[in-house]
Short mmCIF file of C-alpha atoms in Angstrom, two decimals:
data_model
loop_
_atom_site.label_atom_id
_atom_site.label_comp_id
_atom_site.label_asym_id
_atom_site.label_seq_id
_atom_site.Cartn_x
_atom_site.Cartn_y
_atom_site.Cartn_z
CA UNK L 1 -9.56 12.28 -5.83
CA UNK L 2 -8.72 8.69 -6.43
CA UNK L 3 -11.67 6.31 -6.07
CA UNK L 4 -12.14 4.77 -2.67
CA UNK L 5 -10.68 1.43 -3.61
CA UNK L 6 -7.26 3.11 -3.45
CA UNK L 7 -7.75 5.56 -0.58
CA UNK L 8 -8.50 4.41 2.84
CA UNK L 9 -10.39 6.64 5.32
CA UNK L 10 -8.68 9.26 7.50
CA UNK L 11 -8.81 6.92 10.49
CA UNK L 12 -5.41 5.53 9.33
CA UNK L 13 -3.87 8.58 10.84
CA UNK L 14 -4.41 7.15 14.36
CA UNK L 15 -1.96 4.41 13.79
CA UNK L 16 1.15 4.69 15.91
CA UNK L 17 4.17 2.40 16.74
CA UNK L 18 2.62 1.10 19.98
CA UNK L 19 2.91 -2.38 21.42
CA UNK L 20 -0.05 -4.73 21.55
CA UNK L 21 -1.05 -6.99 24.42
CA UNK L 22 -3.30 -9.98 24.23
CA UNK L 23 -5.02 -12.53 26.47
CA UNK L 24 -5.20 -15.26 23.70
CA UNK L 25 -3.33 -18.49 24.28
CA UNK L 26 -0.27 -18.45 21.94
CA UNK L 27 0.81 -21.49 19.90
CA UNK L 28 3.63 -23.40 21.26
CA UNK L 29 7.12 -23.40 19.69
CA UNK L 30 6.35 -26.67 17.97
CA UNK L 31 3.30 -25.33 16.44
CA UNK L 32 4.75 -22.12 15.16
CA UNK L 33 5.25 -21.94 11.32
CA UNK L 34 8.64 -20.95 10.03
CA UNK L 35 9.58 -17.25 9.88
CA UNK L 36 8.24 -15.51 6.70
CA UNK L 37 8.46 -12.19 5.08
CA UNK L 38 5.93 -9.78 6.44
CA UNK L 39 2.97 -8.93 4.16
CA UNK L 40 0.47 -6.05 3.90
CA UNK L 41 -3.00 -7.33 3.00
CA UNK L 42 -6.20 -5.51 2.31
CA UNK L 43 -9.64 -7.13 3.04
CA UNK L 44 -13.04 -5.92 1.82
CA UNK L 45 -16.11 -7.03 3.63
CA UNK L 46 -18.91 -5.35 1.73
CA UNK L 47 -18.89 -1.71 2.84
CA UNK L 48 -16.41 -2.48 5.63
CA UNK L 49 -12.63 -2.82 4.91
CA UNK L 50 -9.47 -3.03 6.89
CA UNK L 51 -5.70 -3.58 6.32
CA UNK L 52 -3.68 -6.44 7.91
CA UNK L 53 0.08 -6.71 8.47
CA UNK L 54 1.39 -10.22 9.05
CA UNK L 55 4.32 -11.17 11.10
CA UNK L 56 5.74 -14.35 12.59
CA UNK L 57 2.96 -15.95 14.74
CA UNK L 58 0.86 -12.66 14.94
CA UNK L 59 -1.04 -10.20 12.71
CA UNK L 60 -1.77 -6.59 13.20
CA UNK L 61 -5.27 -5.43 12.08
CA UNK L 62 -5.79 -1.70 11.27
CA UNK L 63 -9.39 -1.19 11.97
CA UNK L 64 -11.51 2.08 11.81
CA UNK L 65 -10.25 4.24 14.79
CA UNK L 66 -7.91 1.70 16.23
CA UNK L 67 -5.47 -1.17 15.61
CA UNK L 68 -4.95 -4.52 17.25
CA UNK L 69 -2.14 -7.06 17.37
CA UNK L 70 -3.43 -10.72 17.47
CA UNK L 71 -1.53 -13.83 18.28
CA UNK L 72 -1.80 -16.97 16.15
CA UNK L 73 -3.73 -19.78 17.88
CA UNK L 74 -4.65 -23.29 16.97
CA UNK L 75 -6.96 -23.76 13.98
CA UNK L 76 -8.56 -26.88 12.53
CA UNK L 77 -8.26 -25.26 9.01
CA UNK L 78 -6.70 -22.04 7.60
CA UNK L 79 -5.00 -19.67 9.93
CA UNK L 80 -6.48 -18.09 13.06
CA UNK L 81 -5.40 -15.22 15.26
CA UNK L 82 -7.05 -14.00 18.49
CA UNK L 83 -6.94 -11.21 21.12
CA UNK L 84 -9.67 -11.52 23.74
CA UNK L 85 -13.02 -11.48 21.96
CA UNK L 86 -11.39 -10.23 18.70
CA UNK L 87 -10.49 -12.96 16.21
CA UNK L 88 -9.39 -13.20 12.49
CA UNK L 89 -9.52 -16.37 10.51
CA UNK L 90 -8.29 -16.65 6.97
CA UNK L 91 -8.40 -19.45 4.44
CA UNK L 92 -7.32 -18.81 0.96
CA UNK L 93 -8.64 -15.58 -0.52
CA UNK L 94 -11.41 -15.25 2.09
CA UNK L 95 -11.43 -14.37 5.78
CA UNK L 96 -13.82 -13.83 8.81
CA UNK L 97 -13.38 -11.03 11.26
CA UNK L 98 -15.11 -11.19 14.76
CA UNK L 99 -14.96 -8.03 16.74
CA UNK L 100 -17.26 -9.26 19.52
CA UNK L 101 -20.28 -7.10 18.92
CA UNK L 102 -19.81 -7.18 15.06
CA UNK L 103 -18.91 -10.12 12.78
CA UNK L 104 -17.85 -9.92 9.12
CA UNK L 105 -18.09 -13.28 7.53
CA UNK L 106 -17.54 -12.59 3.79
CA UNK L 107 -14.20 -10.72 3.73
CA UNK L 108 -12.35 -10.98 0.45
CA UNK L 109 -8.60 -10.40 -0.06
CA UNK L 110 -7.95 -7.56 -2.56
CA UNK L 111 -4.36 -8.22 -3.88
CA UNK L 112 -4.42 -5.25 -6.24
CA UNK L 113 -4.63 -2.85 -3.35
CA UNK L 114 -1.66 -4.46 -1.42
CA UNK L 115 1.20 -2.63 -3.11
CA UNK L 116 -0.50 0.76 -2.50
CA UNK L 117 -1.03 0.12 1.18
CA UNK L 118 2.56 -1.36 1.57
CA UNK L 119 3.93 1.82 -0.11
CA UNK L 120 1.75 3.93 2.30
CA UNK L 121 3.13 1.99 5.25
CA UNK L 122 6.78 2.75 4.13
CA UNK L 123 5.99 6.43 4.05
CA UNK L 124 5.66 6.90 0.24
CA UNK L 125 4.09 10.20 -0.53
CA UNK L 126 3.09 9.56 -4.22
CA UNK L 127 2.88 6.45 -6.27
CA UNK L 128 2.31 5.87 -9.97
CA UNK L 129 2.09 2.93 -12.27
CA UNK L 130 1.82 2.35 -16.03
CA UNK L 131 1.73 -0.39 -18.68
CA UNK L 132 3.39 -1.58 -21.92
CA UNK L 133 6.06 -1.81 -20.53
CA UNK L 134 5.10 -2.11 -16.94
CA UNK L 135 6.65 0.49 -14.62
CA UNK L 136 6.10 2.05 -11.25
CA UNK L 137 7.30 5.25 -9.57
CA UNK L 138 7.45 6.11 -5.83
CA UNK L 139 8.18 9.57 -4.51
CA UNK L 140 9.21 10.35 -0.91
CA UNK L 141 9.23 14.11 -0.36
CA UNK L 142 12.54 15.42 0.99
CA UNK L 143 14.06 11.84 0.46
CA UNK L 144 14.14 9.89 -2.74
CA UNK L 145 12.43 8.84 -5.98
CA UNK L 146 12.38 5.27 -7.07
CA UNK L 147 11.70 4.40 -10.66
CA UNK L 148 11.30 0.70 -11.65
CA UNK L 149 11.01 0.44 -15.35
CA UNK L 150 10.63 -2.11 -18.17
CA UNK L 151 8.99 -4.88 -16.19
CA UNK L 152 11.47 -4.52 -13.39
CA UNK L 153 14.61 -4.69 -15.43
CA UNK L 154 15.57 -1.09 -14.57
CA UNK L 155 15.69 0.25 -11.14
CA UNK L 156 16.68 3.90 -10.69
CA UNK L 157 17.03 5.64 -7.18
CA UNK L 158 17.61 9.36 -7.21
CA UNK L 159 17.14 12.15 -4.57
CA UNK L 160 13.81 13.85 -4.67
CA UNK L 161 14.18 17.57 -5.96
CA UNK L 162 11.95 20.49 -5.24
CA UNK L 163 9.07 20.36 -7.66
CA UNK L 164 8.57 23.11 -10.18
CA UNK L 165 4.93 24.18 -9.91
CA UNK L 166 3.47 24.89 -13.37
CA UNK L 167 -0.06 25.56 -14.60
CA UNK L 168 -2.04 22.41 -13.87
CA UNK L 169 0.81 20.18 -13.07
CA UNK L 170 4.13 19.83 -11.20
CA UNK L 171 7.53 18.75 -12.48
CA UNK L 172 10.34 16.91 -10.72
CA UNK L 173 13.70 16.98 -12.64
CA UNK L 174 16.83 15.39 -11.33
CA UNK L 175 20.00 13.82 -12.82
CA UNK L 176 23.26 12.21 -11.69
CA UNK L 177 26.27 11.03 -13.64
CA UNK L 178 24.30 8.09 -15.08
CA UNK L 179 20.63 9.02 -15.30
CA UNK L 180 18.35 11.89 -16.02
CA UNK L 181 14.72 11.67 -14.68
CA UNK L 182 11.88 14.08 -15.27
CA UNK L 183 8.39 13.44 -13.80
CA UNK L 184 5.33 15.50 -14.70
CA UNK L 185 2.31 15.04 -12.45
CA UNK L 186 -0.88 16.44 -13.98
CA UNK L 187 -3.85 17.23 -11.64
CA UNK L 188 -6.56 15.40 -13.69
CA UNK L 189 -8.35 12.18 -13.52
CA UNK L 190 -6.63 9.19 -15.20
CA UNK L 191 -7.73 5.65 -15.92
CA UNK L 192 -5.29 2.77 -15.89
CA UNK L 193 -5.21 1.02 -19.26
CA UNK L 194 -5.09 -2.46 -17.89
CA UNK L 195 -7.27 -2.49 -14.73
CA UNK L 196 -9.48 0.46 -15.50
CA UNK L 197 -9.00 1.86 -12.04
CA UNK L 198 -9.49 5.72 -11.83
CA UNK L 199 -6.76 7.89 -10.22
CA UNK L 200 -6.58 11.50 -9.58
CA UNK L 201 -3.29 12.24 -11.39
CA UNK L 202 -1.99 11.64 -14.89
CA UNK L 203 1.75 10.98 -14.81
CA UNK L 204 4.43 11.20 -17.59
CA UNK L 205 7.96 10.07 -16.78
CA UNK L 206 11.07 10.72 -19.05
CA UNK L 207 13.93 8.42 -18.03
CA UNK L 208 17.02 8.85 -20.05
CA UNK L 209 14.96 9.76 -23.11
CA UNK L 210 12.52 6.86 -22.71
CA UNK L 211 8.88 8.09 -22.16
CA UNK L 212 6.51 6.30 -19.74
CA UNK L 213 2.86 7.28 -19.23
CA UNK L 214 0.50 6.16 -16.49
CA UNK L 215 -1.58 7.18 -13.45
CA UNK L 216 -0.91 7.94 -9.83
CA UNK L 217 -2.22 9.15 -6.58
CA UNK L 218 -0.99 10.79 -3.31
CA UNK L 219 -0.70 8.53 -0.19
CA UNK L 220 -1.34 9.74 3.31
CA UNK L 221 1.23 8.04 5.51
CA UNK L 222 0.11 5.66 8.27
CA UNK L 223 2.37 7.49 10.58
CA UNK L 224 1.23 11.19 10.08
#
């Protein structure tokens, strides 16, 4: 399995598209910041971790066994959100989480994990990355495969075929009028050449005759 830095516990399966309610005083219209693009963030507080999803004047915290939607409130510094006795206060790369009976004061933002959790949120089943040149691959079973290659200069979207199960690995082969894509996913540990992170699959991609090698892991969807 991929190391725990890239695999959140099974409690993410409890997340569902439910509304949140809160008793915190919301900021007034004049205090509200301009609309911004939502972000998925991962915070590590020692042996405790959680995922946050930002939105205009609110934030959703995905906590072990539950999730909460907090409203933005006034703050002397940084950004603060609150729902009853639960509060979240971020400033730069650090944050504090107060759950009433438990407080986490030394939470650090892990930006490297954010793309993996964002992909998980979008329902991506498998994600892989590689270096020199940088590339990434996303597979959604029964839907589509997205290959972004050569530092983002190439972006190929093709339907996901049925995989061919071979000894020790599986192969996805698909083509259209412009592109031919073959993905081999080997079930063995793989270390990223740049970050040193360990994954549970070695991946080789052949896109129109160009070969890309890297590592990947399966992602359990938030909505399963």
